[in-house]
């Protein structure tokens, strides 16, 4: 706590002393009777109003406002007892008894405040508080019903009024011990809860207020101020009010009761650009040095949030965020351009790879069918007199080039469907029939076999046809598969059958081949067997 503010917890003492001085100065002055009740009643009401603003914990706020209400009730009861019902002894007596209603509930409320300090909102009060409250209510009821048992006060002279001749009963001492003991216990609990508080000398200030009240009530029967000045400087109500308010205010100022104090100065010293406006929009508080409304621009955004009694405005500097957004946009554009470049590069690489693969396949196909292409070129270079015969041979070789190229393109994972071999042989047979040669084919195949084996079978069929084409008049081709073996039977009919060395079967890579040749006049039976799993040439 700063030195300039050290006097704040002592204002109840100053008010109490001032009330005593005014009470003495205004004694027997007209229009001032009851001034003290009005004075400390107003101070009590203003203090209760300030509680609603300063104490933000709703539970503590309600308890302290209830303390204010019972203090005001005590003031009203005193005014009624000593000013309004002076002609009715019964009313005066029961108003006197009623003093102990606020006197009993005030320590109960202070004890509840002490228990609720630093207690989580969801945590309930301990069960023993209910028993203490029940005891207080029973004691207050005992005082109210004193006329039936006289355990609180007895009246030996028969006049039932507080004229100084009454005698105290056990209930008087019991409720007095309850009130004093509970007040002392309440502030002791708050002192214990704030034992780590750094301002140690302020921790004992509530006890000073409480001690003044205890001393006053102990020496009240001696009437010391009345003997000195001829008039009591302070009545019981004034002392109770200012001592209790002083003790609680010292707890608030010293931090024993959590409160929202000095937030205006803290707000003004804050580095945030913020302002507090009332409900009419008038500027009340502003942080920083310049007390002017916040202004919005391209890089400053004004945010608003409603608060009790007005609204809070604060400025949010968006310049850093805008700079980051610009950097992100630039980075995004660079990434987009780079991605477009990489996409185009990937597309070009893919097209290049596809083209290279296609060229490799075309080069392989060209290399495979090179013998047929060369023979076709040779036939085309010959004189035109034998054009019909040349076209027959070119047609057969063209059909082979087409089907053999398809086999290269359709081979996947070194496997080729046997249906492709069947269609290739059928097309070759159709081409032979166009050339005037009786040809037929039959196949009993299914599934797939190694591509090299299937292509080798078709190549062997083509070699035989080309070598015997000049004298070929009939051809029957039969294809059959069994497990991993492909069998090709060829029955040729020709006047003169001459097979070149190229017609001798040679094993394809990855397979083994066997052949059988049987000749019967103009008929030649060729049997080729292709088996997968061979080592090849």
Short mmCIF file of C-alpha atoms in Angstrom, two decimals:
data_model
loop_
_atom_site.label_atom_id
_atom_site.label_comp_id
_atom_site.label_asym_id
_atom_site.label_seq_id
_atom_site.Cartn_x
_atom_site.Cartn_y
_atom_site.Cartn_z
CA UNK A 1 0.00 0.00 0.00
CA UNK A 2 1.39 3.40 -1.00
CA UNK A 3 2.13 6.03 1.66
CA UNK A 4 -0.32 8.53 0.18
CA UNK A 5 -3.12 6.02 0.76
CA UNK A 6 -2.17 4.85 4.23
CA UNK A 7 -4.91 7.02 5.79
CA UNK A 8 -7.75 5.30 3.92
CA UNK A 9 -8.35 2.43 6.42
CA UNK A 10 -8.59 5.00 9.27
CA UNK A 11 -11.52 7.02 7.93
CA UNK A 12 -14.06 5.23 10.21
CA UNK A 13 -12.05 6.45 13.25
CA UNK A 14 -12.19 9.99 11.90
CA UNK A 15 -15.94 9.76 11.25
CA UNK A 16 -16.51 8.29 14.72
CA UNK A 17 -14.58 11.09 16.38
CA UNK A 18 -16.40 13.68 14.25
CA UNK A 19 -19.78 12.24 15.24
CA UNK A 20 -18.83 12.55 18.93
CA UNK A 21 -17.74 16.16 18.49
CA UNK A 22 -20.91 17.05 16.56
CA UNK A 23 -23.04 15.26 19.13
CA UNK A 24 -21.54 17.41 21.84
CA UNK A 25 -21.70 20.66 19.84
CA UNK A 26 -25.31 20.17 18.71
CA UNK A 27 -26.60 19.05 22.08
CA UNK A 28 -29.89 20.84 22.92
CA UNK A 29 -29.71 22.73 19.60
CA UNK A 30 -33.09 22.92 17.88
CA UNK A 31 -33.73 20.82 14.75
CA UNK A 32 -30.67 18.69 15.48
CA UNK A 33 -32.24 16.01 17.68
CA UNK A 34 -31.55 12.68 15.99
CA UNK A 35 -28.79 14.19 13.89
CA UNK A 36 -26.34 11.44 14.90
CA UNK A 37 -28.72 8.70 13.66
CA UNK A 38 -29.10 10.50 10.33
CA UNK A 39 -25.36 11.08 10.09
CA UNK A 40 -24.10 7.56 10.69
CA UNK A 41 -27.13 6.07 8.90
CA UNK A 42 -26.10 7.99 5.76
CA UNK A 43 -22.48 6.92 6.14
CA UNK A 44 -23.57 3.29 6.54
CA UNK A 45 -25.77 3.47 3.43
CA UNK A 46 -23.00 5.02 1.34
CA UNK A 47 -20.56 2.36 2.52
CA UNK A 48 -23.02 -0.37 1.53
CA UNK A 49 -23.41 1.18 -1.93
CA UNK A 50 -19.63 1.24 -2.35
CA UNK A 51 -19.47 -2.47 -1.49
CA UNK A 52 -21.46 -3.31 -4.62
CA UNK A 53 -18.86 -1.55 -6.73
CA UNK A 54 -15.68 -2.71 -5.00
CA UNK A 55 -16.33 -6.33 -3.98
CA UNK A 56 -16.69 -8.43 -7.12
CA UNK A 57 -17.22 -11.79 -5.40
CA UNK A 58 -21.03 -12.05 -5.45
CA UNK A 59 -21.18 -14.16 -2.31
CA UNK A 60 -19.04 -11.77 -0.27
CA UNK A 61 -20.83 -8.80 -1.83
CA UNK A 62 -24.25 -10.07 -0.73
CA UNK A 63 -23.03 -10.87 2.77
CA UNK A 64 -21.54 -7.39 3.25
CA UNK A 65 -24.69 -5.75 1.90
CA UNK A 66 -26.65 -7.84 4.42
CA UNK A 67 -24.33 -6.47 7.15
CA UNK A 68 -25.22 -2.96 5.94
CA UNK A 69 -28.93 -3.80 6.06
CA UNK A 70 -28.76 -5.08 9.66
CA UNK A 71 -26.75 -2.01 10.73
CA UNK A 72 -29.43 0.22 9.21
CA UNK A 73 -32.07 -1.91 10.96
CA UNK A 74 -30.32 -1.32 14.28
CA UNK A 75 -30.24 2.44 13.60
CA UNK A 76 -33.96 2.45 12.73
CA UNK A 77 -34.83 0.44 15.85
CA UNK A 78 -32.85 2.87 18.01
CA UNK A 79 -34.56 5.88 16.47
CA UNK A 80 -37.94 4.27 16.95
CA UNK A 81 -37.12 3.30 20.57
CA UNK A 82 -35.86 6.70 21.70
CA UNK A 83 -37.85 9.08 19.46
CA UNK A 84 -41.07 7.59 18.10
CA UNK A 85 -42.61 5.42 20.81
CA UNK A 86 -41.63 7.30 23.95
CA UNK A 87 -45.20 7.15 25.29
CA UNK A 88 -45.59 3.36 25.11
CA UNK A 89 -43.60 1.34 27.65
CA UNK A 90 -44.55 -1.94 25.94
CA UNK A 91 -43.35 -0.73 22.53
CA UNK A 92 -40.17 0.68 24.03
CA UNK A 93 -39.43 -2.60 25.80
CA UNK A 94 -39.94 -4.79 22.75
CA UNK A 95 -37.94 -2.38 20.58
CA UNK A 96 -35.21 -2.72 23.21
CA UNK A 97 -35.44 -6.52 22.94
CA UNK A 98 -35.40 -6.21 19.13
CA UNK A 99 -31.97 -4.59 19.27
CA UNK A 100 -30.59 -8.11 19.71
CA UNK A 101 -31.92 -9.28 16.33
CA UNK A 102 -29.29 -7.26 14.35
CA UNK A 103 -26.81 -7.68 17.19
CA UNK A 104 -27.09 -11.49 16.80
CA UNK A 105 -27.13 -11.64 13.01
CA UNK A 106 -24.23 -9.22 12.49
CA UNK A 107 -21.59 -11.58 13.99
CA UNK A 108 -23.18 -14.50 12.13
CA UNK A 109 -22.78 -12.60 8.85
CA UNK A 110 -19.20 -11.62 9.69
CA UNK A 111 -18.42 -15.25 10.51
CA UNK A 112 -19.91 -16.30 7.15
CA UNK A 113 -17.77 -13.64 5.43
CA UNK A 114 -14.66 -15.05 7.10
CA UNK A 115 -15.54 -18.58 5.97
CA UNK A 116 -16.24 -17.48 2.38
CA UNK A 117 -12.96 -15.59 1.91
CA UNK A 118 -10.78 -17.51 -0.58
CA UNK A 119 -13.40 -20.31 -0.68
CA UNK A 120 -14.35 -21.54 -4.21
CA UNK A 121 -17.85 -20.56 -5.31
CA UNK A 122 -18.92 -24.17 -5.79
CA UNK A 123 -17.75 -25.19 -2.30
CA UNK A 124 -20.50 -25.04 0.33
CA UNK A 125 -20.13 -23.74 3.86
CA UNK A 126 -19.22 -26.30 6.52
CA UNK A 127 -22.07 -28.00 8.36
CA UNK A 128 -21.16 -26.52 11.76
CA UNK A 129 -22.08 -23.04 10.51
CA UNK A 130 -25.70 -24.13 10.41
CA UNK A 131 -25.53 -25.19 14.07
CA UNK A 132 -23.94 -21.86 15.06
CA UNK A 133 -26.65 -19.96 13.17
CA UNK A 134 -29.34 -22.04 14.89
CA UNK A 135 -27.84 -21.21 18.29
CA UNK A 136 -27.85 -17.50 17.43
CA UNK A 137 -31.50 -17.62 16.34
CA UNK A 138 -32.50 -19.40 19.57
CA UNK A 139 -30.63 -16.83 21.67
CA UNK A 140 -32.35 -13.94 19.81
CA UNK A 141 -35.75 -15.60 20.30
CA UNK A 142 -34.92 -16.00 23.99
CA UNK A 143 -34.31 -12.26 24.26
CA UNK A 144 -37.52 -11.38 22.40
CA UNK A 145 -39.55 -13.65 24.70
CA UNK A 146 -37.91 -12.37 27.90
CA UNK A 147 -41.29 -11.33 29.33
CA UNK A 148 -42.23 -15.02 29.66
CA UNK A 149 -39.09 -16.29 31.47
CA UNK A 150 -36.95 -13.25 32.47
CA UNK A 151 -33.76 -15.19 31.73
CA UNK A 152 -32.34 -12.20 29.83
CA UNK A 153 -33.29 -9.35 32.14
CA UNK A 154 -35.22 -9.32 35.38
CA UNK A 155 -36.87 -6.26 37.02
CA UNK A 156 -36.84 -6.40 40.85
CA UNK A 157 -38.60 -3.02 41.22
CA UNK A 158 -41.45 -4.16 38.96
CA UNK A 159 -40.81 -1.55 36.23
CA UNK A 160 -40.05 -3.52 33.08
CA UNK A 161 -37.79 -0.99 31.37
CA UNK A 162 -34.07 -0.34 31.02
CA UNK A 163 -33.84 2.30 33.69
CA UNK A 164 -30.65 0.95 35.25
CA UNK A 165 -32.38 -1.13 37.96
CA UNK A 166 -32.77 -4.34 35.92
CA UNK A 167 -30.60 -7.35 36.61
CA UNK A 168 -28.77 -9.48 34.03
CA UNK A 169 -29.73 -13.13 33.65
CA UNK A 170 -27.81 -16.08 32.24
CA UNK A 171 -29.23 -15.41 28.76
CA UNK A 172 -27.69 -11.94 28.76
CA UNK A 173 -24.25 -13.34 29.44
CA UNK A 174 -24.80 -16.15 26.95
CA UNK A 175 -25.81 -13.91 24.07
CA UNK A 176 -23.07 -11.40 24.94
CA UNK A 177 -20.46 -14.17 24.85
CA UNK A 178 -21.95 -15.38 21.56
CA UNK A 179 -21.74 -11.91 19.98
CA UNK A 180 -18.25 -10.98 21.21
CA UNK A 181 -16.83 -14.47 20.69
CA UNK A 182 -18.16 -14.79 17.15
CA UNK A 183 -16.85 -11.34 16.18
CA UNK A 184 -13.40 -12.22 17.53
CA UNK A 185 -13.45 -15.66 15.85
CA UNK A 186 -14.51 -14.14 12.51
CA UNK A 187 -11.65 -11.67 12.33
CA UNK A 188 -9.21 -14.26 13.69
CA UNK A 189 -10.11 -16.54 10.77
CA UNK A 190 -9.53 -13.71 8.28
CA UNK A 191 -6.19 -12.92 9.90
CA UNK A 192 -5.17 -16.58 9.70
CA UNK A 193 -6.17 -16.81 6.03
CA UNK A 194 -4.05 -13.75 5.22
CA UNK A 195 -1.03 -14.88 7.24
CA UNK A 196 1.18 -14.68 4.14
CA UNK A 197 0.12 -11.09 3.43
CA UNK A 198 3.16 -8.83 3.13
CA UNK A 199 1.69 -5.73 4.78
CA UNK A 200 1.76 -7.21 8.27
CA UNK A 201 1.02 -3.97 10.15
CA UNK A 202 -2.25 -3.54 8.23
CA UNK A 203 -3.33 -7.08 9.12
CA UNK A 204 -3.92 -5.99 12.73
CA UNK A 205 -5.92 -2.88 11.88
CA UNK A 206 -9.32 -4.71 11.95
CA UNK A 207 -8.49 -5.89 15.50
CA UNK A 208 -7.89 -2.25 16.51
CA UNK A 209 -11.42 -1.30 15.39
CA UNK A 210 -12.87 -4.33 17.06
CA UNK A 211 -10.94 -3.63 20.29
CA UNK A 212 -12.32 -0.07 20.42
CA UNK A 213 -15.83 -1.46 20.28
CA UNK A 214 -15.16 -4.08 22.96
CA UNK A 215 -13.61 -1.48 25.28
CA UNK A 216 -16.54 0.87 24.72
CA UNK A 217 -19.13 -1.80 25.55
CA UNK A 218 -17.19 -2.82 28.67
CA UNK A 219 -16.92 0.74 30.05
CA UNK A 220 -20.37 1.83 28.81
CA UNK A 221 -22.00 1.38 32.24
CA UNK A 222 -19.40 3.76 33.79
CA UNK A 223 -20.62 6.69 31.63
CA UNK A 224 -17.17 8.29 31.61
CA UNK A 225 -17.94 10.76 28.79
CA UNK A 226 -21.17 11.78 30.51
CA UNK A 227 -19.29 12.51 33.72
CA UNK A 228 -16.72 14.60 31.84
CA UNK A 229 -18.91 16.46 29.37
CA UNK A 230 -22.36 16.03 30.85
CA UNK A 231 -23.42 14.14 27.74
CA UNK A 232 -22.55 10.79 26.21
CA UNK A 233 -20.32 11.46 23.23
CA UNK A 234 -21.25 8.19 21.49
CA UNK A 235 -24.28 6.01 21.77
CA UNK A 236 -24.10 2.24 21.40
CA UNK A 237 -25.48 2.37 17.84
CA UNK A 238 -22.86 4.81 16.64
CA UNK A 239 -20.01 2.86 18.16
CA UNK A 240 -21.28 -0.48 16.86
CA UNK A 241 -21.75 0.90 13.34
CA UNK A 242 -18.42 2.62 12.97
CA UNK A 243 -16.38 -0.09 14.71
CA UNK A 244 -17.89 -2.84 12.56
CA UNK A 245 -17.67 -0.81 9.34
CA UNK A 246 -14.12 0.22 10.29
CA UNK A 247 -13.04 -3.39 10.88
CA UNK A 248 -14.57 -4.61 7.62
CA UNK A 249 -13.20 -1.62 5.67
CA UNK A 250 -9.74 -2.31 7.10
CA UNK A 251 -10.08 -5.91 5.90
CA UNK A 252 -10.98 -4.67 2.42
CA UNK A 253 -8.20 -2.08 2.25
CA UNK A 254 -5.65 -4.47 3.70
CA UNK A 255 -6.55 -7.29 1.30
CA UNK A 256 -8.05 -9.63 3.92
CA UNK A 257 -11.33 -9.43 1.97
CA UNK A 258 -10.70 -9.56 -1.82
CA UNK A 259 -11.97 -6.37 -3.47
CA UNK A 260 -11.57 -4.41 -6.66
CA UNK A 261 -9.89 -1.30 -5.29
CA UNK A 262 -7.85 1.37 -7.05
CA UNK A 263 -8.64 -0.08 -10.45
CA UNK A 264 -8.94 3.43 -11.88
CA UNK A 265 -5.25 4.15 -11.20
CA UNK A 266 -4.23 0.71 -12.35
CA UNK A 267 -6.26 1.18 -15.52
CA UNK A 268 -4.73 4.60 -16.22
CA UNK A 269 -1.20 3.18 -15.84
CA UNK A 270 -1.87 0.19 -18.09
CA UNK A 271 -0.03 0.04 -21.40
CA UNK A 272 -3.17 -1.08 -23.24
CA UNK A 273 -5.01 1.40 -25.43
CA UNK A 274 -8.42 1.21 -23.74
CA UNK A 275 -11.18 3.45 -22.42
CA UNK A 276 -14.22 3.13 -20.14
CA UNK A 277 -17.40 4.98 -21.13
CA UNK A 278 -20.64 5.38 -19.20
CA UNK A 279 -24.09 4.52 -20.51
CA UNK A 280 -24.36 7.95 -22.21
CA UNK A 281 -21.07 7.41 -24.03
CA UNK A 282 -19.11 9.88 -21.93
CA UNK A 283 -15.45 9.05 -21.48
CA UNK A 284 -14.68 8.21 -17.85
CA UNK A 285 -11.32 6.49 -17.78
CA UNK A 286 -8.62 6.03 -20.37
CA UNK A 287 -5.35 4.16 -20.21
CA UNK A 288 -2.17 5.94 -21.25
CA UNK A 289 -1.37 9.64 -21.18
CA UNK A 290 -3.75 11.07 -23.74
CA UNK A 291 -7.31 11.27 -22.38
CA UNK A 292 -9.19 11.23 -25.67
CA UNK A 293 -11.52 8.73 -27.38
CA UNK A 294 -9.88 5.97 -29.35
CA UNK A 295 -9.75 6.49 -33.10
CA UNK A 296 -10.02 3.71 -35.68
CA UNK A 297 -8.10 3.62 -38.96
CA UNK A 298 -6.87 1.07 -41.49
CA UNK A 299 -4.54 -0.59 -38.99
CA UNK A 300 -6.44 0.11 -35.73
CA UNK A 301 -9.72 -1.64 -34.88
CA UNK A 302 -11.87 -0.52 -31.93
CA UNK A 303 -13.40 -3.41 -29.93
CA UNK A 304 -16.30 -2.94 -27.49
CA UNK A 305 -17.66 -4.98 -24.62
CA UNK A 306 -20.53 -4.06 -22.27
CA UNK A 307 -19.71 -3.73 -18.57
CA UNK A 308 -21.73 -2.71 -15.56
CA UNK A 309 -22.77 0.93 -16.00
CA UNK A 310 -21.27 1.42 -19.45
CA UNK A 311 -18.91 -0.23 -21.87
CA UNK A 312 -15.23 -0.93 -22.33
CA UNK A 313 -13.46 0.04 -25.54
CA UNK A 314 -9.98 -1.01 -26.52
CA UNK A 315 -7.85 -0.64 -29.60
CA UNK A 316 -6.36 -3.60 -31.41
CA UNK A 317 -3.31 -2.85 -33.55
CA UNK A 318 -3.64 -4.88 -36.72
CA UNK A 319 -0.47 -3.63 -38.40
CA UNK A 320 1.59 -6.69 -37.45
CA UNK A 321 -1.26 -8.99 -38.47
CA UNK A 322 -1.68 -7.16 -41.77
CA UNK A 323 2.07 -7.37 -42.40
CA UNK A 324 1.99 -11.12 -41.68
CA UNK A 325 -1.01 -11.50 -43.99
CA UNK A 326 0.86 -9.72 -46.78
CA UNK A 327 3.87 -11.94 -46.22
CA UNK A 328 1.62 -14.99 -46.24
CA UNK A 329 0.00 -13.85 -49.48
CA UNK A 330 3.39 -13.30 -51.09
CA UNK A 331 4.59 -16.68 -49.85
CA UNK A 332 1.36 -18.29 -51.10
CA UNK A 333 1.88 -16.72 -54.53
CA UNK A 334 5.46 -17.97 -54.62
CA UNK A 335 4.36 -21.43 -53.55
CA UNK A 336 1.58 -21.38 -56.14
CA UNK A 337 4.05 -20.41 -58.87
CA UNK A 338 6.48 -23.06 -57.69
CA UNK A 339 3.72 -25.66 -57.56
CA UNK A 340 2.65 -24.71 -61.07
CA UNK A 341 6.28 -25.02 -62.19
CA UNK A 342 6.65 -28.40 -60.46
CA UNK A 343 3.33 -29.56 -61.92
CA UNK A 344 4.42 -28.55 -65.41
CA UNK A 345 7.81 -30.16 -64.83
CA UNK A 346 6.13 -33.35 -63.66
CA UNK A 347 3.83 -33.30 -66.68
CA UNK A 348 6.77 -32.83 -69.03
CA UNK A 349 8.70 -35.62 -67.30
CA UNK A 350 5.66 -37.89 -67.50
CA UNK A 351 5.18 -37.13 -71.19
CA UNK A 352 8.89 -37.64 -71.77
CA UNK A 353 8.84 -40.94 -69.92
CA UNK A 354 5.72 -42.02 -71.78
CA UNK A 355 7.29 -41.00 -75.09
CA UNK A 356 10.52 -42.81 -74.25
CA UNK A 357 8.58 -45.90 -73.24
CA UNK A 358 6.50 -45.71 -76.39
CA UNK A 359 9.62 -45.22 -78.53
CA UNK A 360 11.28 -48.12 -76.77
CA UNK A 361 8.26 -50.30 -77.52
CA UNK A 362 8.18 -49.11 -81.11
CA UNK A 363 11.91 -49.75 -81.49
CA UNK A 364 11.43 -53.23 -80.05
CA UNK A 365 8.48 -53.91 -82.36
CA UNK A 366 10.46 -52.62 -85.33
CA UNK A 367 13.39 -54.81 -84.39
CA UNK A 368 11.14 -57.86 -84.04
CA UNK A 369 9.31 -57.43 -87.35
CA UNK A 370 12.37 -56.14 -89.22
CA UNK A 371 12.70 -59.38 -91.28
CA UNK A 372 9.11 -59.06 -92.56
CA UNK A 373 9.54 -55.36 -93.31
CA UNK A 374 12.74 -56.05 -95.24
CA UNK A 375 11.07 -58.81 -97.26
CA UNK A 376 8.14 -56.52 -98.03
CA UNK A 377 10.53 -53.81 -99.24
CA UNK A 378 12.40 -56.38 -101.33
CA UNK A 379 9.16 -57.60 -102.89
CA UNK A 380 8.10 -54.06 -103.72
CA UNK A 381 11.43 -53.42 -105.44
CA UNK A 382 10.91 -56.37 -107.81
CA UNK A 383 9.45 -55.94 -111.34
CA UNK A 384 5.71 -55.42 -111.55
CA UNK A 385 5.05 -58.49 -113.66
CA UNK A 386 4.59 -60.68 -110.53
CA UNK A 387 2.50 -58.05 -108.67
CA UNK A 388 -0.35 -60.45 -107.81
CA UNK A 389 1.95 -62.99 -106.23
CA UNK A 390 3.87 -60.27 -104.39
CA UNK A 391 0.65 -58.78 -102.92
CA UNK A 392 -0.43 -62.17 -101.59
CA UNK A 393 2.83 -62.52 -99.67
CA UNK A 394 2.81 -58.87 -98.53
CA UNK A 395 -0.75 -59.26 -97.21
CA UNK A 396 0.18 -62.29 -95.11
CA UNK A 397 3.26 -60.58 -93.66
CA UNK A 398 1.29 -57.36 -92.99
CA UNK A 399 -1.25 -59.33 -90.95
CA UNK A 400 1.62 -60.85 -88.98
CA UNK A 401 3.23 -57.44 -88.37
CA UNK A 402 -0.07 -56.09 -87.06
CA UNK A 403 -0.83 -59.01 -84.70
CA UNK A 404 2.76 -59.32 -83.50
CA UNK A 405 2.84 -55.59 -82.66
CA UNK A 406 -0.41 -55.95 -80.70
CA UNK A 407 1.16 -58.72 -78.65
CA UNK A 408 4.01 -56.43 -77.62
CA UNK A 409 1.59 -53.70 -76.61
CA UNK A 410 -0.76 -56.02 -74.69
CA UNK A 411 1.93 -57.84 -72.71
CA UNK A 412 1.73 -56.87 -69.02
CA UNK A 413 3.95 -58.17 -66.25
CA UNK A 414 5.48 -60.56 -68.81
CA UNK A 415 2.07 -62.26 -69.26
CA UNK A 416 -0.15 -62.38 -72.34
CA UNK A 417 -3.73 -63.62 -72.73
CA UNK A 418 -3.96 -66.77 -74.85
CA UNK A 419 -7.02 -65.26 -76.53
CA UNK A 420 -4.64 -62.87 -78.32
CA UNK A 421 -2.81 -65.86 -79.86
CA UNK A 422 -6.13 -67.38 -80.92
CA UNK A 423 -7.26 -64.15 -82.64
CA UNK A 424 -3.85 -63.72 -84.30
CA UNK A 425 -3.98 -67.24 -85.79
CA UNK A 426 -7.60 -66.69 -86.88
CA UNK A 427 -6.67 -63.44 -88.65
CA UNK A 428 -3.73 -65.17 -90.35
CA UNK A 429 -6.07 -67.93 -91.54
CA UNK A 430 -8.54 -65.33 -92.86
CA UNK A 431 -5.70 -63.61 -94.72
CA UNK A 432 -4.60 -66.92 -96.27
CA UNK A 433 -8.12 -67.60 -97.48
CA UNK A 434 -8.14 -64.18 -99.15
CA UNK A 435 -4.99 -65.26 -100.91
CA UNK A 436 -6.73 -68.42 -102.27
CA UNK A 437 -5.31 -70.87 -99.72
CA UNK A 438 -7.61 -73.17 -97.81
CA UNK A 439 -6.90 -72.36 -94.15
CA UNK A 440 -8.60 -73.06 -90.85
CA UNK A 441 -7.75 -72.78 -87.18
CA UNK A 442 -8.96 -74.33 -83.94
CA UNK A 443 -8.05 -73.43 -80.36
CA UNK A 444 -8.71 -74.82 -76.93
CA UNK A 445 -7.01 -72.32 -74.68
CA UNK A 446 -7.80 -70.17 -71.62
CA UNK A 447 -6.06 -67.86 -69.18
CA UNK A 448 -2.62 -66.33 -69.61
CA UNK A 449 0.88 -67.65 -70.19
CA UNK A 450 4.33 -66.08 -70.30
CA UNK A 451 4.42 -63.49 -73.10
CA UNK A 452 7.69 -64.85 -74.51
CA UNK A 453 6.18 -68.33 -74.85
CA UNK A 454 3.02 -67.10 -76.62
CA UNK A 455 5.01 -64.84 -78.97
CA UNK A 456 7.44 -67.67 -79.77
CA UNK A 457 4.50 -69.91 -80.76
CA UNK A 458 3.09 -67.26 -83.10
CA UNK A 459 6.52 -66.57 -84.60
CA UNK A 460 6.99 -70.28 -85.34
CA UNK A 461 3.62 -70.43 -87.08
CA UNK A 462 4.54 -67.38 -89.19
CA UNK A 463 8.00 -68.83 -90.17
CA UNK A 464 6.44 -72.04 -91.40
CA UNK A 465 3.84 -70.15 -93.45
CA UNK A 466 6.38 -67.80 -95.02
CA UNK A 467 8.83 -70.62 -95.92
CA UNK A 468 6.14 -72.77 -97.51
CA UNK A 469 3.98 -70.01 -98.99
CA UNK A 470 5.05 -70.49 -102.62
CA UNK A 471 3.65 -74.06 -102.76
CA UNK A 472 1.10 -73.86 -99.93
CA UNK A 473 -2.47 -74.86 -100.87
CA UNK A 474 -3.97 -75.79 -97.51
CA UNK A 475 -3.28 -75.16 -93.83
CA UNK A 476 -4.84 -76.35 -90.61
CA UNK A 477 -3.61 -74.91 -87.26
CA UNK A 478 -4.67 -76.33 -83.89
CA UNK A 479 -3.71 -74.79 -80.55
CA UNK A 480 -4.13 -76.44 -77.18
CA UNK A 481 -2.94 -75.71 -73.65
CA UNK A 482 -2.51 -78.06 -70.73
CA UNK A 483 -1.06 -76.80 -67.44
CA UNK A 484 2.14 -74.91 -68.38
CA UNK A 485 2.45 -76.42 -71.86
CA UNK A 486 1.29 -74.91 -75.17
CA UNK A 487 0.93 -77.32 -78.11
CA UNK A 488 0.69 -76.17 -81.75
CA UNK A 489 -0.21 -78.62 -84.54
CA UNK A 490 0.15 -77.52 -88.18
CA UNK A 491 -1.06 -79.59 -91.13
CA UNK A 492 0.29 -78.22 -94.44
CA UNK A 493 -0.70 -79.27 -97.99
CA UNK A 494 1.62 -78.24 -100.82
CA UNK A 495 2.93 -79.65 -104.11
CA UNK A 496 6.42 -78.92 -103.05
CA UNK A 497 7.29 -78.26 -99.41
CA UNK A 498 10.68 -76.74 -98.79
CA UNK A 499 11.49 -75.56 -95.23
CA UNK A 500 14.41 -73.26 -94.69
CA UNK A 501 16.76 -73.39 -91.71
CA UNK A 502 14.80 -70.56 -90.13
CA UNK A 503 11.79 -72.87 -89.90
CA UNK A 504 13.57 -75.07 -87.39
CA UNK A 505 12.09 -74.13 -83.99
CA UNK A 506 14.41 -72.45 -81.54
CA UNK A 507 13.53 -72.11 -77.88
CA UNK A 508 12.28 -68.73 -76.64
CA UNK A 509 13.82 -67.12 -73.54
CA UNK A 510 12.30 -68.62 -70.39
CA UNK A 511 10.78 -71.65 -72.10
CA UNK A 512 11.69 -74.96 -73.72
CA UNK A 513 10.54 -76.15 -77.14
CA UNK A 514 10.20 -79.54 -78.75
CA UNK A 515 9.09 -80.33 -82.32
CA UNK A 516 8.05 -83.31 -84.43
CA UNK A 517 7.89 -83.35 -88.24
CA UNK A 518 5.84 -86.01 -90.15
CA UNK A 519 5.53 -86.02 -93.96
CA UNK A 520 2.91 -87.95 -95.96
CA UNK A 521 3.07 -87.13 -99.69
CA UNK A 522 2.00 -83.55 -100.10
CA UNK A 523 0.94 -83.31 -96.41
CA UNK A 524 3.33 -82.21 -93.73
CA UNK A 525 2.41 -82.49 -90.04
CA UNK A 526 4.36 -80.26 -87.64
CA UNK A 527 4.00 -80.56 -83.86
CA UNK A 528 5.48 -77.82 -81.63
CA UNK A 529 5.43 -78.00 -77.83
CA UNK A 530 6.27 -74.93 -75.72
CA UNK A 531 6.76 -75.35 -71.95
CA UNK A 532 7.21 -72.54 -69.44
CA UNK A 533 10.15 -72.63 -67.04
CA UNK A 534 12.95 -73.48 -69.41
CA UNK A 535 16.30 -71.78 -69.37
CA UNK A 536 16.08 -70.72 -73.04
CA UNK A 537 18.96 -70.31 -75.46
#
